[in-house]
mmCIF file of C-alpha atoms in Angstrom:
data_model
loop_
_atom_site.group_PDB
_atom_site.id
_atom_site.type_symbol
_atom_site.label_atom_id
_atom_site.label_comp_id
_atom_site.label_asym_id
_atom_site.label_seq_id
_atom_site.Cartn_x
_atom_site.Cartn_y
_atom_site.Cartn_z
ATOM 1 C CA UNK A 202 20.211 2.781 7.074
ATOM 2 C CA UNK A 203 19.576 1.532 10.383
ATOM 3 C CA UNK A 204 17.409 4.077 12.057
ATOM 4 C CA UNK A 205 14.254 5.630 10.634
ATOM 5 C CA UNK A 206 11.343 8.008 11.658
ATOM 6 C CA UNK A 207 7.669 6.861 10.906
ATOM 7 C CA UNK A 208 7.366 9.570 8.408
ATOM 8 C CA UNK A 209 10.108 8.086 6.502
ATOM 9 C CA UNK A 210 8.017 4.616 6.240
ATOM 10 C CA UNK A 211 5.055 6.473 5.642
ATOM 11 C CA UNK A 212 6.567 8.379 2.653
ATOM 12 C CA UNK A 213 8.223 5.704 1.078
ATOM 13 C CA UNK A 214 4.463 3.995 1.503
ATOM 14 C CA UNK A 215 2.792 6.685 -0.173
ATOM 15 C CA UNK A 216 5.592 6.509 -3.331
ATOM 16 C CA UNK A 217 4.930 3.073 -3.850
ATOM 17 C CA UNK A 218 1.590 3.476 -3.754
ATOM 18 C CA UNK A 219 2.448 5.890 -6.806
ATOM 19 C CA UNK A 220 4.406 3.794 -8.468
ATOM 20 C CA UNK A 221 1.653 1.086 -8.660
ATOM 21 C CA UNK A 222 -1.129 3.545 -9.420
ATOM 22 C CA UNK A 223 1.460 4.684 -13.155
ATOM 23 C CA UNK A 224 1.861 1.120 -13.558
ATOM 24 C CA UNK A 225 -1.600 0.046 -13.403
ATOM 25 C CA UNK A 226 -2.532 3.106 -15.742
ATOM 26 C CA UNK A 227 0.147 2.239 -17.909
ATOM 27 C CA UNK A 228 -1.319 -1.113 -18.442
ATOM 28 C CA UNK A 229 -4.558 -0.054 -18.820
ATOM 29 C CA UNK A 230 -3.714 2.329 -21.153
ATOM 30 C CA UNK A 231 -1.845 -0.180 -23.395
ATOM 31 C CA UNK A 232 -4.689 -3.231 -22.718
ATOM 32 C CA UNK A 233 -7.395 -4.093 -25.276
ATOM 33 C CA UNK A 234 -9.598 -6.042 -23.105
ATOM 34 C CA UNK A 235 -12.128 -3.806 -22.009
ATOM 35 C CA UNK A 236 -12.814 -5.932 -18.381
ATOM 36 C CA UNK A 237 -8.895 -5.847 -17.830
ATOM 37 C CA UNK A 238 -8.548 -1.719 -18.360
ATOM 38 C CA UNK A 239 -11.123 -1.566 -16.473
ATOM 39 C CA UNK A 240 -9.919 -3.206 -13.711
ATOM 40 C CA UNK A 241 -6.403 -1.832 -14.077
ATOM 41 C CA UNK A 242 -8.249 1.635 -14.442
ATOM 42 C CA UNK A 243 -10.081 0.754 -11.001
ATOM 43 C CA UNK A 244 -6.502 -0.041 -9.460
ATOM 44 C CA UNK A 245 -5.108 2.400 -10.584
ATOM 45 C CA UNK A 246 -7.635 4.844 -8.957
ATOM 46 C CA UNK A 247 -7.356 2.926 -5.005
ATOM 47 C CA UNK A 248 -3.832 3.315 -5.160
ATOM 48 C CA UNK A 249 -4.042 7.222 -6.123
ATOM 49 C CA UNK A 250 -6.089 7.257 -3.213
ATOM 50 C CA UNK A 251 -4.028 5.963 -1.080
ATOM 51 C CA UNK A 252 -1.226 7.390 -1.921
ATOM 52 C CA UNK A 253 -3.097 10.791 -0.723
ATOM 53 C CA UNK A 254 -4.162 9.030 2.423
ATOM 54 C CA UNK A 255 -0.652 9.024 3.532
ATOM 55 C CA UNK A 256 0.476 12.281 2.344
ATOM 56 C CA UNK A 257 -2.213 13.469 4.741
ATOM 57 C CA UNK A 258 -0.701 12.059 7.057
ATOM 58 C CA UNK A 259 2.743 14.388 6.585
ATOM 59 C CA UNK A 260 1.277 17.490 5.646
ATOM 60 C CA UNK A 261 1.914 20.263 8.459
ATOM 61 C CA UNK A 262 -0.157 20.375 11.432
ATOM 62 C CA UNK A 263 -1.233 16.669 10.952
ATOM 63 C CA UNK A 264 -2.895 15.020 14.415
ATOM 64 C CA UNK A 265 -0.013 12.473 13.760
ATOM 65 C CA UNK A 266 3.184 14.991 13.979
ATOM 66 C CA UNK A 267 4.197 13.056 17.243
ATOM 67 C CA UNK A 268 4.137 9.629 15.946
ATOM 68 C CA UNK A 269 5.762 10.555 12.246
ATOM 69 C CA UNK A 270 8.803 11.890 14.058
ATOM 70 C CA UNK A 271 9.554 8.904 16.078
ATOM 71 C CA UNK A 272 12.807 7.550 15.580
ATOM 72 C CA UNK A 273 12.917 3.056 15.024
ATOM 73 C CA UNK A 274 15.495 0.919 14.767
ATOM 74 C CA UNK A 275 15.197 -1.671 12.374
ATOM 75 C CA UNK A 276 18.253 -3.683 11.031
ATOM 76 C CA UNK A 277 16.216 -4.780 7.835
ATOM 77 C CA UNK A 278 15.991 -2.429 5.226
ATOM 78 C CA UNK A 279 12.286 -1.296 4.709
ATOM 79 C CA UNK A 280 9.901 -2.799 3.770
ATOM 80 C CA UNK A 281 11.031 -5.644 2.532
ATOM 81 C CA UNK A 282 12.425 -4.685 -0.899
ATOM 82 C CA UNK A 283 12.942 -7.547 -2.697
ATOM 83 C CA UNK A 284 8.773 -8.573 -2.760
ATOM 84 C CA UNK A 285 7.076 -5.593 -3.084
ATOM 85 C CA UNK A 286 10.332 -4.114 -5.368
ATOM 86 C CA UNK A 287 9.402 -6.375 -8.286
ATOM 87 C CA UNK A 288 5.471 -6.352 -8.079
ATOM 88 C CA UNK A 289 5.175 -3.072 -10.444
ATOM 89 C CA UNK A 290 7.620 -4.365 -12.927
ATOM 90 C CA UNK A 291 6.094 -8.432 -12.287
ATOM 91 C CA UNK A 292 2.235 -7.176 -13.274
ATOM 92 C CA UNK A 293 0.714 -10.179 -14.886
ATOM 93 C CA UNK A 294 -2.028 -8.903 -17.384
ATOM 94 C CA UNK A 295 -3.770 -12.196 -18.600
ATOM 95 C CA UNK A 296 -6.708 -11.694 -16.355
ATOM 96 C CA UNK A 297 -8.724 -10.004 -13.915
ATOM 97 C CA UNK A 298 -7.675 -12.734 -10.927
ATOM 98 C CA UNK A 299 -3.959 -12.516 -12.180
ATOM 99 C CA UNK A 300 -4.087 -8.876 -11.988
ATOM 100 C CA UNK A 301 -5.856 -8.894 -8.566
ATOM 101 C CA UNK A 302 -3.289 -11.292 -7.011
ATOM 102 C CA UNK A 303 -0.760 -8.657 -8.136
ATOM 103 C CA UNK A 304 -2.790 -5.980 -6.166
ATOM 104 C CA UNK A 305 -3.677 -8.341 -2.697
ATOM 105 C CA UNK A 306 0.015 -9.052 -2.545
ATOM 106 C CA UNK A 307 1.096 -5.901 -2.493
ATOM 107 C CA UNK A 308 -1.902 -4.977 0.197
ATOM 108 C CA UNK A 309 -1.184 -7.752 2.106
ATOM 109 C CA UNK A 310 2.921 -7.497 2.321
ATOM 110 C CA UNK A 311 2.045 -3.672 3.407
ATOM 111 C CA UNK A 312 -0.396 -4.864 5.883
ATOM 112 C CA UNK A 313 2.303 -7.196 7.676
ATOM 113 C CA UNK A 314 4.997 -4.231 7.588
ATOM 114 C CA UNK A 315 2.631 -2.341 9.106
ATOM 115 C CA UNK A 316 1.159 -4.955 11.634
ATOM 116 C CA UNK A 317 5.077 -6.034 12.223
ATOM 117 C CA UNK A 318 6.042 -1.895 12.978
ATOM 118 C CA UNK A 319 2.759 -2.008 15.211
ATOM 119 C CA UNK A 320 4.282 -5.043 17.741
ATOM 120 C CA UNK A 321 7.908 -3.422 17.893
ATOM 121 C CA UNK A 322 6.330 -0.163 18.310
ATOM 122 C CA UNK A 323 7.703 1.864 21.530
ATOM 123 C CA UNK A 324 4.796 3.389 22.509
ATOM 124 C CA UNK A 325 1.158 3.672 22.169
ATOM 125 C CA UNK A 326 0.980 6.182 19.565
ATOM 126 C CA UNK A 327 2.876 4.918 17.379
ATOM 127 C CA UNK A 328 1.268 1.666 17.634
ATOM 128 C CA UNK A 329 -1.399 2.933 17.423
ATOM 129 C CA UNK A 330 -1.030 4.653 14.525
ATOM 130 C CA UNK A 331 0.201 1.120 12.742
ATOM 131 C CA UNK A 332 -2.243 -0.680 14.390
ATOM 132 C CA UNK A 333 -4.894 1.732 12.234
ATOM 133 C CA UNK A 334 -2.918 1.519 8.879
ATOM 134 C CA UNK A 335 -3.338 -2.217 9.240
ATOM 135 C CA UNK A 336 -6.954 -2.260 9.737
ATOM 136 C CA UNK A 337 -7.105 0.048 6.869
ATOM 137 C CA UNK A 338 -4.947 -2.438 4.398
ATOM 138 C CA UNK A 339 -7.408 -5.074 5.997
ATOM 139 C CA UNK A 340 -10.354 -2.896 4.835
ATOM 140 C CA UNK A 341 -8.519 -2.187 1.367
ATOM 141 C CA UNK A 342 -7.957 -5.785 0.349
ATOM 142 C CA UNK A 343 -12.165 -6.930 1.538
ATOM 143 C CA UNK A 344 -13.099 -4.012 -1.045
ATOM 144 C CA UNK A 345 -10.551 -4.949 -4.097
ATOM 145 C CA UNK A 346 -11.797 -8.724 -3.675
ATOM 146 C CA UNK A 347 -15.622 -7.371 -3.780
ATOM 147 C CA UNK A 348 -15.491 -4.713 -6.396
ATOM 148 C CA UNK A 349 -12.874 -7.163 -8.690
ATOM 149 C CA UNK A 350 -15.545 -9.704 -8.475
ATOM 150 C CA UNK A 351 -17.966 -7.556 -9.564
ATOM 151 C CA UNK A 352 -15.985 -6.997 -12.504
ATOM 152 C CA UNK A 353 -15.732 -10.568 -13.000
ATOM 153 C CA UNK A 354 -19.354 -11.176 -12.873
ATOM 154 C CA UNK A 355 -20.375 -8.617 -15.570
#
C-alpha cells in the first residue's frame, strides 16, 4: 500500500522489535555458552523495551496523537523488507560480535527509516517526532556496543 499513517510505521516498529526480542530468547534459551545466552538474554531484554517504547507512543491520549495520524506517501513498501525481513530468521550464534552485528544492523537500518521519514516529513511534528526516534536508535546502538563489550571483556 501506497499511503500510510505514522502510527502504522510505528506499530509495525514495535512488532519487529517483538519478533527480535522471541528470537533472541529463543536462542538463548537453546545456547550452551553461558557469554552467548547472556548476551542473547541482554538482547532480548532492549528489544522488549523497545518494543514498549513505541506502544507508548499509540496508547490513547499520547502527546504524539497528531503526528501518529498523519497520512505519508511512500511508493516503497516499509521499511525495507527484504533486510530487516531476514535478520530474525539470519541470527548468527557463533559469537558475541556475530550476534551483535545481527543486533547494530537491525538498529542501524531502523535508524535510516527513521532518519529517511524525518527528511520527507511534511511538517515539523512529524519530523520531529522521527528526528527523536533517530537519536534514540543512535543512543540504542552506543549502549549495545558498550554493554556487548563488557560482555566480551569478562
Amino acid at each position: 500500500m501506497r499511503f500510510h499513517q505514522v502510527k502504522e510505521l510505528v506499530d509495525w516498529a514495535a512488532d519487529y522489535h517483538a519478533r527480535l526480542a522471541d528470537q533472541y530468547a529463543r536462542l538463548a534459551a537453546a545456547g550452551t555458552d553461558e557469554r552467548l545466552r547472556m548476551a542473547l538474554e541482554y538482547l532480548a531484554e532492549r528489544e522488549r523495551k523497545l518494543q514498549a517504547d513505541l506502544l507508548g507512543y499509540l496508547d490513547d491520549g499520547s502527546d504524539h496523537d497528531n503526528v501518529l495520524n498523519t497520512w505519508f506517501d511512500d511508493p516503497n513498501d516499509f521499511p525495507h523488507p527484504p533486510v530487516l525481513e531476514r535478520l530474525p530468521e539470519g541470527i548468527e550464534v557463533e559469537s558475541v560480535q556475530s550476534v551483535l552485528a545481527t543486533a547494530l544492523t537491525a538498529h542501524r537500518t531502523l535508524q535510516d527509516l527513521y532518519a529517511h521519514r524525518a527528511e520527507l516529513a511534511g511538517g515539523n511534528h512529524e519530523r520531529e517526532f522521527f528526528e527523536a526516534l533517530t537519536k534514540g536508535h543512535e543512543g540504542e546502538v552506543r549502549r549495545l556496543v558498550r554493554d556487548m563489550q563488557r560482555l566480551e571483556d569478562y
